[in-house]
Short mmCIF file of C-alpha atoms and ligand atoms in Angstrom, two decimals:
data_model
loop_
_atom_site.label_atom_id
_atom_site.label_comp_id
_atom_site.label_asym_id
_atom_site.label_seq_id
_atom_site.Cartn_x
_atom_site.Cartn_y
_atom_site.Cartn_z
CA MET A 188 -51.44 -51.09 49.38
CA LYS A 189 -47.91 -49.72 49.74
CA THR A 190 -47.09 -47.06 47.15
CA THR A 191 -45.29 -43.77 46.57
CA ILE A 192 -46.51 -40.17 46.34
CA ALA A 193 -45.81 -40.07 42.60
CA GLU A 194 -48.14 -43.05 42.10
CA VAL A 195 -51.13 -42.03 44.26
CA GLY A 196 -53.18 -40.94 41.24
CA LYS A 197 -53.79 -44.64 40.53
CA TYR A 198 -55.47 -45.14 43.92
CA VAL A 199 -58.11 -42.40 44.23
CA GLY A 200 -60.75 -43.50 46.75
CA GLN A 201 -58.55 -46.30 48.10
CA ASP A 202 -56.42 -46.62 51.21
CA VAL A 203 -52.66 -46.62 50.69
CA THR A 204 -49.56 -46.73 52.88
CA ILE A 205 -46.59 -44.52 52.06
CA GLY A 206 -43.18 -44.19 53.69
CA VAL A 207 -42.61 -40.45 54.13
CA TRP A 208 -40.81 -37.69 55.97
CA LEU A 209 -42.59 -34.78 57.57
CA ALA A 210 -41.56 -31.65 55.67
CA ASN A 211 -43.76 -29.19 57.52
CA LYS A 212 -47.05 -29.07 59.44
CA ARG A 213 -49.84 -26.85 60.66
CA SER A 214 -52.43 -27.81 63.22
CA SER A 215 -55.33 -26.51 65.26
CA GLY A 216 -57.32 -28.20 68.00
CA LYS A 217 -59.39 -30.14 65.48
CA ILE A 218 -57.31 -30.69 62.38
CA ALA A 219 -53.66 -31.16 61.38
CA PHE A 220 -52.17 -30.57 57.95
CA LEU A 221 -48.99 -32.53 57.34
CA GLN A 222 -46.75 -31.67 54.40
CA LEU A 223 -45.27 -35.02 53.50
CA ARG A 224 -42.47 -35.98 51.13
CA ASP A 225 -41.09 -39.32 50.06
CA GLY A 226 -38.51 -38.33 47.45
CA THR A 227 -40.88 -39.00 44.58
CA GLY A 228 -43.01 -35.97 45.44
CA PHE A 229 -44.84 -33.89 48.02
CA ILE A 230 -48.41 -34.40 49.28
CA GLN A 231 -50.56 -32.89 51.99
CA GLY A 232 -51.89 -35.28 54.62
CA VAL A 233 -54.98 -34.24 56.58
CA VAL A 234 -55.70 -35.61 60.05
CA VAL A 235 -59.14 -34.78 61.45
CA LYS A 236 -59.36 -35.21 65.24
CA ASN A 237 -62.79 -36.74 65.51
CA GLU A 238 -62.27 -39.12 62.58
CA VAL A 239 -59.20 -40.95 63.91
CA ALA A 240 -58.08 -42.68 67.09
CA GLU A 241 -56.92 -40.19 69.73
CA GLU A 242 -53.35 -41.46 69.57
CA VAL A 243 -53.17 -40.79 65.79
CA PHE A 244 -54.14 -37.15 66.24
CA GLU A 245 -51.70 -36.73 69.14
CA ASN A 246 -48.92 -38.17 66.97
CA ALA A 247 -49.83 -35.84 64.13
CA LYS A 248 -49.60 -32.84 66.43
CA SER A 249 -46.34 -33.77 68.09
CA ILE A 250 -44.14 -35.18 65.31
CA THR A 251 -41.14 -33.06 64.48
CA GLN A 252 -39.88 -31.89 61.11
CA GLU A 253 -38.06 -34.63 59.13
CA THR A 254 -39.35 -37.45 61.30
CA SER A 255 -39.78 -40.56 59.13
CA LEU A 256 -43.08 -42.41 59.24
CA TYR A 257 -45.48 -44.69 57.49
CA VAL A 258 -48.83 -43.05 56.88
CA THR A 259 -51.96 -44.89 55.85
CA GLY A 260 -54.97 -43.11 54.48
CA GLU A 261 -57.38 -42.53 51.65
CA VAL A 262 -56.22 -40.85 48.43
CA ARG A 263 -58.51 -37.95 47.48
CA GLU A 264 -58.51 -35.64 44.52
CA ASP A 265 -57.76 -32.09 45.57
CA LYS A 266 -58.40 -29.41 42.98
CA ARG A 267 -56.71 -26.67 45.04
CA SER A 268 -53.24 -28.20 45.13
CA PRO A 269 -51.03 -28.15 42.02
CA PHE A 270 -50.25 -31.81 42.71
CA GLY A 271 -53.97 -32.66 42.50
CA TYR A 272 -54.26 -35.12 45.43
CA GLU A 273 -54.25 -35.24 49.20
CA LEU A 274 -54.24 -37.99 51.74
CA GLY A 275 -56.96 -38.41 54.40
CA ILE A 276 -54.78 -39.93 57.09
CA LYS A 277 -56.13 -42.78 59.22
CA LYS A 278 -52.97 -44.24 60.72
CA ILE A 279 -49.46 -43.01 61.55
CA GLU A 280 -46.53 -45.26 62.38
CA ILE A 281 -43.39 -43.40 63.38
CA ILE A 282 -40.16 -44.94 62.06
CA HIS A 283 -37.58 -42.54 63.45
CA ASP A 284 -37.97 -39.28 65.35
CA ALA A 285 -35.88 -36.46 63.97
CA ILE A 286 -33.98 -34.35 66.45
CA GLU A 287 -34.19 -30.60 66.02
CA TYR A 288 -33.83 -30.15 62.26
CA PRO A 289 -31.51 -27.28 61.39
CA ILE A 290 -33.31 -26.11 58.25
CA THR A 291 -36.65 -24.61 59.22
CA PRO A 292 -39.19 -22.89 56.99
CA LYS A 293 -37.66 -19.52 57.97
CA GLU A 294 -34.98 -17.82 55.83
CA HIS A 295 -31.42 -19.08 56.18
CA GLY A 296 -28.23 -17.55 54.80
CA VAL A 297 -26.59 -19.17 51.79
CA GLU A 298 -23.43 -20.25 53.66
CA PHE A 299 -25.57 -21.96 56.29
CA LEU A 300 -27.55 -23.77 53.62
CA MET A 301 -24.38 -24.75 51.75
CA ASP A 302 -22.89 -26.15 54.98
CA HIS A 303 -26.06 -28.25 55.28
CA ARG A 304 -26.26 -29.22 51.63
CA HIS A 305 -26.69 -32.90 52.64
CA LEU A 306 -29.99 -31.89 54.26
CA TRP A 307 -30.87 -28.87 52.11
CA LEU A 308 -31.34 -31.27 49.17
CA ARG A 309 -34.56 -32.45 50.85
CA SER A 310 -36.30 -29.10 50.47
CA LYS A 311 -38.99 -28.62 47.87
CA LYS A 312 -37.10 -26.17 45.70
CA GLN A 313 -33.90 -28.21 45.67
CA HIS A 314 -35.93 -31.33 44.91
CA ALA A 315 -37.45 -29.53 41.91
CA VAL A 316 -34.04 -28.44 40.59
CA MET A 317 -32.66 -32.00 40.89
CA LYS A 318 -35.70 -33.35 39.02
CA ILE A 319 -35.13 -30.83 36.23
CA ARG A 320 -31.45 -31.74 36.12
CA ASN A 321 -32.47 -35.37 35.76
CA GLU A 322 -34.85 -34.52 32.93
CA VAL A 323 -32.09 -32.65 31.08
CA ILE A 324 -29.87 -35.72 31.47
CA ARG A 325 -32.62 -38.07 30.32
CA ALA A 326 -33.48 -35.90 27.30
CA THR A 327 -29.79 -35.60 26.41
CA TYR A 328 -29.40 -39.37 26.11
CA GLU A 329 -32.69 -39.57 24.21
CA PHE A 330 -31.72 -36.81 21.74
CA PHE A 331 -28.30 -38.22 20.90
CA ASN A 332 -29.49 -41.82 20.75
CA ASN A 333 -32.37 -40.83 18.47
CA ASN A 334 -29.94 -39.03 16.18
CA GLY A 335 -27.44 -41.81 15.61
CA PHE A 336 -24.78 -40.82 18.14
CA THR A 337 -22.78 -43.34 20.17
CA LYS A 338 -21.85 -42.53 23.75
CA VAL A 339 -18.12 -42.71 24.38
CA ASP A 340 -16.49 -42.16 27.76
CA PRO A 341 -13.20 -40.28 27.63
CA PRO A 342 -10.70 -40.70 30.48
CA ILE A 343 -10.71 -38.40 33.49
CA LEU A 344 -7.02 -38.81 34.30
CA THR A 345 -5.14 -37.29 31.38
CA GLY A 346 -1.79 -35.90 30.33
CA SER A 347 -3.16 -33.12 28.12
CA ALA A 348 -4.85 -29.74 28.51
CA PRO A 349 -7.23 -28.98 25.62
CA GLU A 350 -8.41 -25.66 27.04
CA GLY A 351 -5.03 -24.31 28.14
CA THR A 352 -2.77 -24.94 31.10
CA THR A 353 -3.87 -22.24 33.53
CA GLU A 354 -6.89 -24.04 35.01
CA LEU A 355 -5.58 -27.55 35.48
CA PHE A 356 -6.00 -29.74 38.53
CA ALA A 357 -2.66 -31.45 38.77
CA THR A 358 -2.23 -34.79 40.46
CA LYS A 359 0.30 -37.57 40.52
CA TYR A 360 -0.14 -40.64 38.33
CA PHE A 361 2.38 -42.80 40.14
CA ASP A 362 5.62 -41.15 39.00
CA GLU A 363 4.10 -39.11 36.18
CA ASP A 364 2.32 -35.78 36.26
CA ALA A 365 -1.36 -36.05 35.40
CA TYR A 366 -4.38 -33.76 35.31
CA LEU A 367 -8.06 -34.16 35.96
CA SER A 368 -9.82 -33.75 32.62
CA GLN A 369 -10.96 -30.21 31.80
CA SER A 370 -12.60 -31.49 28.59
CA GLY A 371 -12.82 -34.86 26.86
CA GLN A 372 -12.76 -33.23 23.45
CA LEU A 373 -9.43 -34.48 22.12
CA TYR A 374 -10.40 -38.07 22.89
CA MET A 375 -13.84 -37.50 21.41
CA GLU A 376 -12.18 -36.43 18.16
CA ALA A 377 -10.41 -39.79 18.04
CA ALA A 378 -13.71 -41.51 18.81
CA ALA A 379 -15.53 -39.61 16.02
CA MET A 380 -13.01 -41.01 13.52
CA ALA A 381 -13.95 -44.49 14.75
CA LEU A 382 -17.71 -44.11 15.28
CA GLY A 383 -18.80 -41.08 13.22
CA LYS A 384 -21.07 -39.25 15.65
CA VAL A 385 -20.25 -39.55 19.34
CA PHE A 386 -21.09 -37.83 22.60
CA SER A 387 -19.67 -37.94 26.08
CA PHE A 388 -21.26 -36.99 29.37
CA GLY A 389 -19.09 -36.75 32.40
CA PRO A 390 -17.44 -34.67 35.09
CA THR A 391 -14.80 -32.10 34.15
CA PHE A 392 -12.56 -30.01 36.37
CA ARG A 393 -11.33 -26.45 36.25
CA ALA A 394 -8.99 -25.13 38.92
CA GLU A 395 -10.33 -21.68 38.22
CA LYS A 396 -10.11 -19.04 40.91
CA SER A 397 -13.46 -17.64 39.79
CA LYS A 398 -16.15 -16.97 42.34
CA THR A 399 -19.16 -16.17 40.18
CA ARG A 400 -22.67 -17.51 39.88
CA ARG A 401 -21.60 -19.38 36.71
CA HIS A 402 -18.45 -21.15 37.88
CA LEU A 403 -17.98 -24.53 39.48
CA ILE A 404 -14.67 -26.29 40.05
CA GLU A 405 -16.23 -29.64 39.13
CA PHE A 406 -19.00 -29.61 36.55
CA TRP A 407 -20.62 -31.98 34.10
CA MET A 408 -20.22 -31.53 30.39
CA ILE A 409 -21.89 -33.05 27.35
CA GLU A 410 -19.42 -33.18 24.47
CA PRO A 411 -20.65 -34.29 21.04
CA GLU A 412 -18.16 -34.65 18.18
CA MET A 413 -19.12 -35.34 14.56
CA ALA A 414 -16.98 -36.51 11.62
CA PHE A 415 -17.70 -34.74 8.31
CA TYR A 416 -19.60 -31.95 10.11
CA GLU A 417 -18.52 -28.44 9.28
CA PHE A 418 -19.14 -25.19 11.14
CA GLU A 419 -22.78 -24.73 10.04
CA ASP A 420 -23.69 -28.38 10.62
CA ASN A 421 -22.35 -28.05 14.15
CA LEU A 422 -24.58 -25.07 14.97
CA ARG A 423 -27.62 -26.93 13.68
CA VAL A 424 -27.04 -29.85 16.07
CA GLN A 425 -26.64 -27.39 18.95
CA GLU A 426 -29.84 -25.47 18.35
CA GLU A 427 -31.83 -28.66 17.86
CA TYR A 428 -30.36 -30.24 20.97
CA VAL A 429 -30.91 -27.22 23.22
CA SER A 430 -34.49 -26.82 21.96
CA TYR A 431 -35.11 -30.50 22.60
CA ILE A 432 -34.03 -30.42 26.22
CA VAL A 433 -35.99 -27.23 26.95
CA GLN A 434 -39.16 -28.66 25.41
CA SER A 435 -38.64 -31.94 27.30
CA VAL A 436 -38.45 -30.09 30.61
CA LEU A 437 -41.58 -28.09 29.69
CA ASN A 438 -43.45 -31.31 28.92
CA ASN A 439 -42.22 -33.47 31.78
CA CYS A 440 -41.49 -31.10 34.69
CA LYS A 441 -44.60 -28.92 34.96
CA LEU A 442 -44.90 -29.34 38.73
CA GLU A 443 -41.22 -28.58 39.30
CA LEU A 444 -41.29 -25.47 37.11
CA GLY A 445 -44.32 -24.39 39.14
CA VAL A 446 -42.51 -24.91 42.46
CA LEU A 447 -39.66 -22.75 41.12
CA GLU A 448 -42.14 -20.14 39.82
CA ARG A 449 -40.36 -20.29 36.47
CA ASP A 450 -41.82 -18.05 33.76
CA VAL A 451 -42.55 -20.83 31.27
CA ALA A 452 -43.66 -18.40 28.54
CA LYS A 453 -39.98 -17.53 28.17
CA LEU A 454 -39.03 -21.21 27.78
CA GLU A 455 -41.81 -21.91 25.29
CA LYS A 456 -40.07 -19.58 22.84
CA ILE A 457 -36.92 -21.72 22.80
CA THR A 458 -37.22 -23.43 19.42
CA ALA A 459 -34.66 -23.85 16.62
CA PRO A 460 -33.26 -21.96 14.76
CA PHE A 461 -31.38 -19.60 17.08
CA PRO A 462 -30.13 -16.12 16.14
CA ARG A 463 -26.45 -15.49 15.38
CA ILE A 464 -24.18 -12.51 15.68
CA SER A 465 -20.53 -12.41 14.63
CA TYR A 466 -17.88 -11.39 17.14
CA ASP A 467 -17.14 -8.32 14.95
CA ASP A 468 -20.78 -7.22 15.08
CA ALA A 469 -21.05 -7.98 18.78
CA ILE A 470 -18.12 -5.65 19.49
CA GLN A 471 -19.75 -2.91 17.41
CA PHE A 472 -23.09 -3.53 19.13
CA LEU A 473 -21.50 -3.13 22.57
CA LYS A 474 -19.74 0.08 21.55
CA ASP A 475 -23.02 1.45 20.24
CA LYS A 476 -24.60 0.52 23.57
CA GLY A 477 -22.05 2.69 25.35
CA PHE A 478 -19.56 0.05 26.55
CA THR A 479 -16.25 1.89 26.46
CA ASP A 480 -14.26 -0.90 28.12
CA ILE A 481 -14.11 -3.30 25.18
CA GLU A 482 -12.04 -3.39 21.97
CA TRP A 483 -11.76 -5.87 19.12
CA GLY A 484 -9.59 -8.68 20.44
CA ASP A 485 -10.93 -8.60 24.00
CA ASP A 486 -12.92 -11.44 25.53
CA PHE A 487 -16.43 -10.75 26.74
CA GLY A 488 -17.16 -10.47 30.42
CA ALA A 489 -20.50 -11.35 32.02
CA PRO A 490 -21.96 -7.82 31.56
CA HIS A 491 -21.09 -7.90 27.85
CA GLU A 492 -22.67 -11.32 27.34
CA THR A 493 -25.77 -10.24 29.20
CA ALA A 494 -26.12 -7.06 27.13
CA ILE A 495 -25.90 -9.08 23.91
CA ALA A 496 -28.30 -11.78 25.15
CA GLU A 497 -30.87 -9.16 26.18
CA SER A 498 -31.48 -8.31 22.54
CA TYR A 499 -32.87 -11.80 21.91
CA GLU A 500 -35.56 -14.04 23.36
CA LYS A 501 -33.68 -17.19 22.39
CA PRO A 502 -30.12 -18.28 23.04
CA VAL A 503 -27.76 -16.48 20.64
CA PHE A 504 -24.64 -17.79 18.90
CA ILE A 505 -21.67 -15.44 18.96
CA THR A 506 -19.55 -16.66 16.04
CA HIS A 507 -16.03 -16.21 14.63
CA TYR A 508 -13.99 -15.10 17.64
CA PRO A 509 -10.43 -13.86 17.25
CA THR A 510 -7.92 -16.70 16.91
CA THR A 511 -5.93 -15.28 19.81
CA LEU A 512 -8.84 -15.74 22.25
CA LYS A 513 -9.45 -19.42 21.52
CA PRO A 514 -7.65 -22.75 22.00
CA PHE A 515 -5.12 -24.10 19.51
CA TYR A 516 -7.38 -26.66 17.82
CA MET A 517 -9.91 -24.38 16.11
CA GLN A 518 -10.20 -24.29 12.31
CA PRO A 519 -9.34 -20.88 10.84
CA HIS A 520 -11.89 -18.92 8.82
CA PRO A 521 -11.40 -19.79 5.13
CA THR A 522 -10.75 -16.19 4.04
CA ARG A 523 -9.62 -14.48 7.26
CA GLU A 524 -6.47 -15.10 9.24
CA ASP A 525 -7.66 -13.38 12.39
CA VAL A 526 -10.82 -15.34 13.32
CA VAL A 527 -11.76 -19.00 13.76
CA LEU A 528 -14.81 -21.15 12.91
CA CYS A 529 -16.22 -21.25 16.39
CA ALA A 530 -19.32 -20.21 18.27
CA ASP A 531 -20.32 -19.74 21.87
CA LEU A 532 -24.00 -20.10 22.69
CA ILE A 533 -25.21 -17.48 25.15
CA ALA A 534 -28.37 -18.27 27.14
CA PRO A 535 -31.07 -15.63 27.63
CA GLU A 536 -31.81 -13.86 30.93
CA GLY A 537 -28.20 -13.35 31.97
CA TYR A 538 -27.20 -17.02 32.35
CA GLY A 539 -24.18 -16.58 30.11
CA GLU A 540 -22.32 -19.04 27.91
CA ILE A 541 -23.79 -22.54 27.98
CA ILE A 542 -21.94 -23.96 24.95
CA GLY A 543 -18.47 -23.54 23.51
CA GLY A 544 -17.79 -25.26 20.20
CA SER A 545 -15.96 -25.14 16.87
CA GLU A 546 -14.86 -26.84 13.73
CA ARG A 547 -11.49 -28.50 14.43
CA ILE A 548 -8.30 -28.20 12.42
CA HIS A 549 -8.00 -31.32 10.26
CA ASP A 550 -4.88 -30.38 8.28
CA HIS A 551 -1.82 -32.08 9.73
CA ASN A 552 0.69 -29.33 9.00
CA LEU A 553 -1.50 -26.55 10.31
CA LEU A 554 -2.26 -28.43 13.53
CA LYS A 555 1.43 -29.18 13.99
CA GLN A 556 2.21 -25.50 13.55
CA ARG A 557 -0.46 -24.50 16.09
CA LEU A 558 0.77 -27.02 18.65
CA GLU A 559 4.25 -25.65 18.17
CA GLU A 560 3.09 -22.05 18.63
CA HIS A 561 1.39 -23.05 21.88
CA GLY A 562 4.41 -24.96 23.13
CA LEU A 563 2.45 -28.23 23.07
CA LEU A 564 4.41 -30.21 20.53
CA ASP A 565 5.49 -32.81 23.01
CA GLY A 566 4.60 -36.37 23.92
CA ALA A 567 1.13 -35.69 25.34
CA TYR A 568 -0.30 -34.55 21.98
CA LYS A 569 1.49 -37.01 19.70
CA TRP A 570 -1.55 -39.24 19.30
CA TYR A 571 -3.82 -36.23 18.69
CA LEU A 572 -1.66 -34.96 15.82
CA GLU A 573 -1.45 -38.50 14.45
CA LEU A 574 -5.24 -38.49 13.92
CA ARG A 575 -4.52 -36.08 11.02
CA GLN A 576 -2.31 -38.57 9.21
CA TYR A 577 -4.81 -41.30 8.44
CA GLY A 578 -7.73 -40.08 6.36
CA SER A 579 -8.24 -36.81 8.20
CA VAL A 580 -11.68 -35.25 7.62
CA PRO A 581 -13.42 -32.00 8.56
CA HIS A 582 -15.10 -32.45 11.92
CA SER A 583 -16.76 -30.36 14.58
CA GLY A 584 -18.05 -30.56 18.10
CA PHE A 585 -19.07 -28.66 21.16
CA GLY A 586 -19.38 -28.81 24.92
CA LEU A 587 -22.53 -27.92 26.86
CA GLY A 588 -22.21 -27.20 30.57
CA LEU A 589 -24.97 -29.09 32.38
CA GLU A 590 -25.19 -26.89 35.47
CA ARG A 591 -25.38 -23.57 33.63
CA THR A 592 -28.05 -25.04 31.38
CA VAL A 593 -30.05 -26.34 34.35
CA ALA A 594 -29.70 -22.97 36.12
CA TRP A 595 -31.14 -21.19 33.10
CA ILE A 596 -34.01 -23.63 32.51
CA SER A 597 -34.89 -23.74 36.24
CA GLY A 598 -34.49 -20.01 36.65
CA VAL A 599 -32.23 -20.36 39.70
CA GLU A 600 -29.71 -17.62 40.20
CA HIS A 601 -26.54 -19.62 40.93
CA VAL A 602 -25.07 -22.85 39.52
CA ARG A 603 -24.34 -24.07 43.07
CA GLU A 604 -28.00 -25.12 43.39
CA THR A 605 -27.97 -27.17 40.19
CA ILE A 606 -25.50 -29.90 41.22
CA PRO A 607 -26.09 -32.13 44.26
CA PHE A 608 -22.80 -31.39 46.01
CA PRO A 609 -21.15 -28.33 44.47
CA ARG A 610 -17.40 -27.96 44.43
CA LEU A 611 -16.67 -24.25 44.65
CA LEU A 612 -13.72 -22.06 45.40
CA ASN A 613 -13.22 -22.67 49.16
CA ARG A 614 -15.85 -25.38 49.38
CA LEU A 615 -15.20 -29.13 49.52
CA TYR A 616 -17.74 -29.78 52.33
CA PRO A 617 -20.06 -31.58 52.47
O1 4AD B 933 -16.09 -23.32 26.57
P1 4AD B 933 -15.48 -24.53 27.21
O2 4AD B 933 -14.26 -24.34 28.03
O3 4AD B 933 -15.21 -25.55 26.01
C1 4AD B 933 -14.55 -26.72 26.05
O4 4AD B 933 -14.12 -27.24 27.04
C2 4AD B 933 -14.52 -27.43 24.72
N1 4AD B 933 -13.36 -28.34 24.70
C3 4AD B 933 -15.80 -28.18 24.52
C4 4AD B 933 -15.85 -28.91 23.20
O5 4AD B 933 -15.82 -28.29 22.16
N2 4AD B 933 -15.93 -30.23 23.23
O6 4AD B 933 -16.56 -25.25 28.11
C5 4AD B 933 -17.78 -25.66 27.56
C6 4AD B 933 -18.94 -25.30 28.47
C7 4AD B 933 -19.13 -23.81 28.70
O7 4AD B 933 -19.84 -23.21 27.66
C8 4AD B 933 -19.90 -23.81 30.01
O8 4AD B 933 -21.28 -24.09 29.78
C9 4AD B 933 -19.30 -24.98 30.73
O9 4AD B 933 -18.73 -25.83 29.77
N3 4AD B 933 -18.29 -24.54 31.69
C10 4AD B 933 -18.49 -24.42 33.01
N4 4AD B 933 -19.58 -24.64 33.78
C11 4AD B 933 -19.47 -24.44 35.11
N5 4AD B 933 -18.34 -24.04 35.71
C12 4AD B 933 -17.20 -23.80 34.99
N6 4AD B 933 -16.09 -23.43 35.61
C13 4AD B 933 -17.26 -23.99 33.57
N7 4AD B 933 -16.37 -23.87 32.56
C14 4AD B 933 -17.01 -24.20 31.44
MG1 MG B 934 -15.97 -21.29 26.52
#
């Protein structure tokens, strides 16, 4: 019976054949332990010298790391391994011998691993992170589909810059100037007026010269947008959504969280509702904590965000930022000129901002004024302003960064390990 590692539990006591690669091995004169992987999982294969043909044992001892092979053997329960099964190997058929594999079980430097990302992806830890990423994606579609949202795909080639012009990837669109999308939000607002509750999920680009553990040049964003949703309604969707994906990973990625040695007790606490702190109070809190480098009106840096997040076990919303710090489209506070109806969601454990969101301006004249103030009242935003002329309604939305979220849930230090082929400052290879 030909099967996969993920499916072996169905065949306990039976012989199966699996196409695998050799991840690692240990052997003595009498027994060889092969760590095998097939993409669906990892399993230990055991070859006992005096139970198999001589040639099988010789093969087991001599095969090199990452050689591909078909193994045939009996599936056994194995209480000692977290996976729960091992394979008593009877037959080995080599498909392709690997030449000296560059990534060995010893420690390698990060640059070396990043240069070999096409191979590094095969390792157990990277496999676990990709599985968790996939679960976050799966749970995202499930959450929004279960809650009456329609997926809408905004364009990637655009003429507008929702988050400001400093971080744009410019390109040519035949004779016109175009940009790679830094956010689909403006288009999602149009879609929300057509479909009520919508979400997008796609790549976004920021030509940011930031070299931190939280910044990618190309990252994936989930952007929901909801007609008739005001500031508070927006926060409720966010806390329910984030709780849902964390609980989904806890339920469906136990092995992977184990491989990553993630402290799951911390994740188990992630349930709605989430705490909130206003920007005003956050500034005061930081001053009380002894931060002398921040004043009302300043944006938070990573150390500030981390200090705030450390006071909570759950993600925390920082609400009502100064108008001057945020993009042109945010709805002003009803009784204050100086702050807007927005919130950033800060993950625990130093992972920083995972969501940025707000209520949007729906008044035509106010939006026109804001566009003017930002020097954006030109052709590229004409359609966006027009949305406010035909039954404009209060609406809100947010953007969640997939890689930062996966980094936090997986407990990996740097976002570069949470996307298959990271695009970083100075890195376009592989
Ligand atoms: O806060 P941002 O810039 O918000 C927007 O783009 C809004 N238009 C979204 C919306 O309301 N529809 O980005 C949203 C999130 C951040 O909180 C962060 O998680 C992620 O996107 N993000 C990045 N992730 C990795 N690398 C970068 N350079 C990122 N920039 C933002
Ligand atoms: Mg932001």
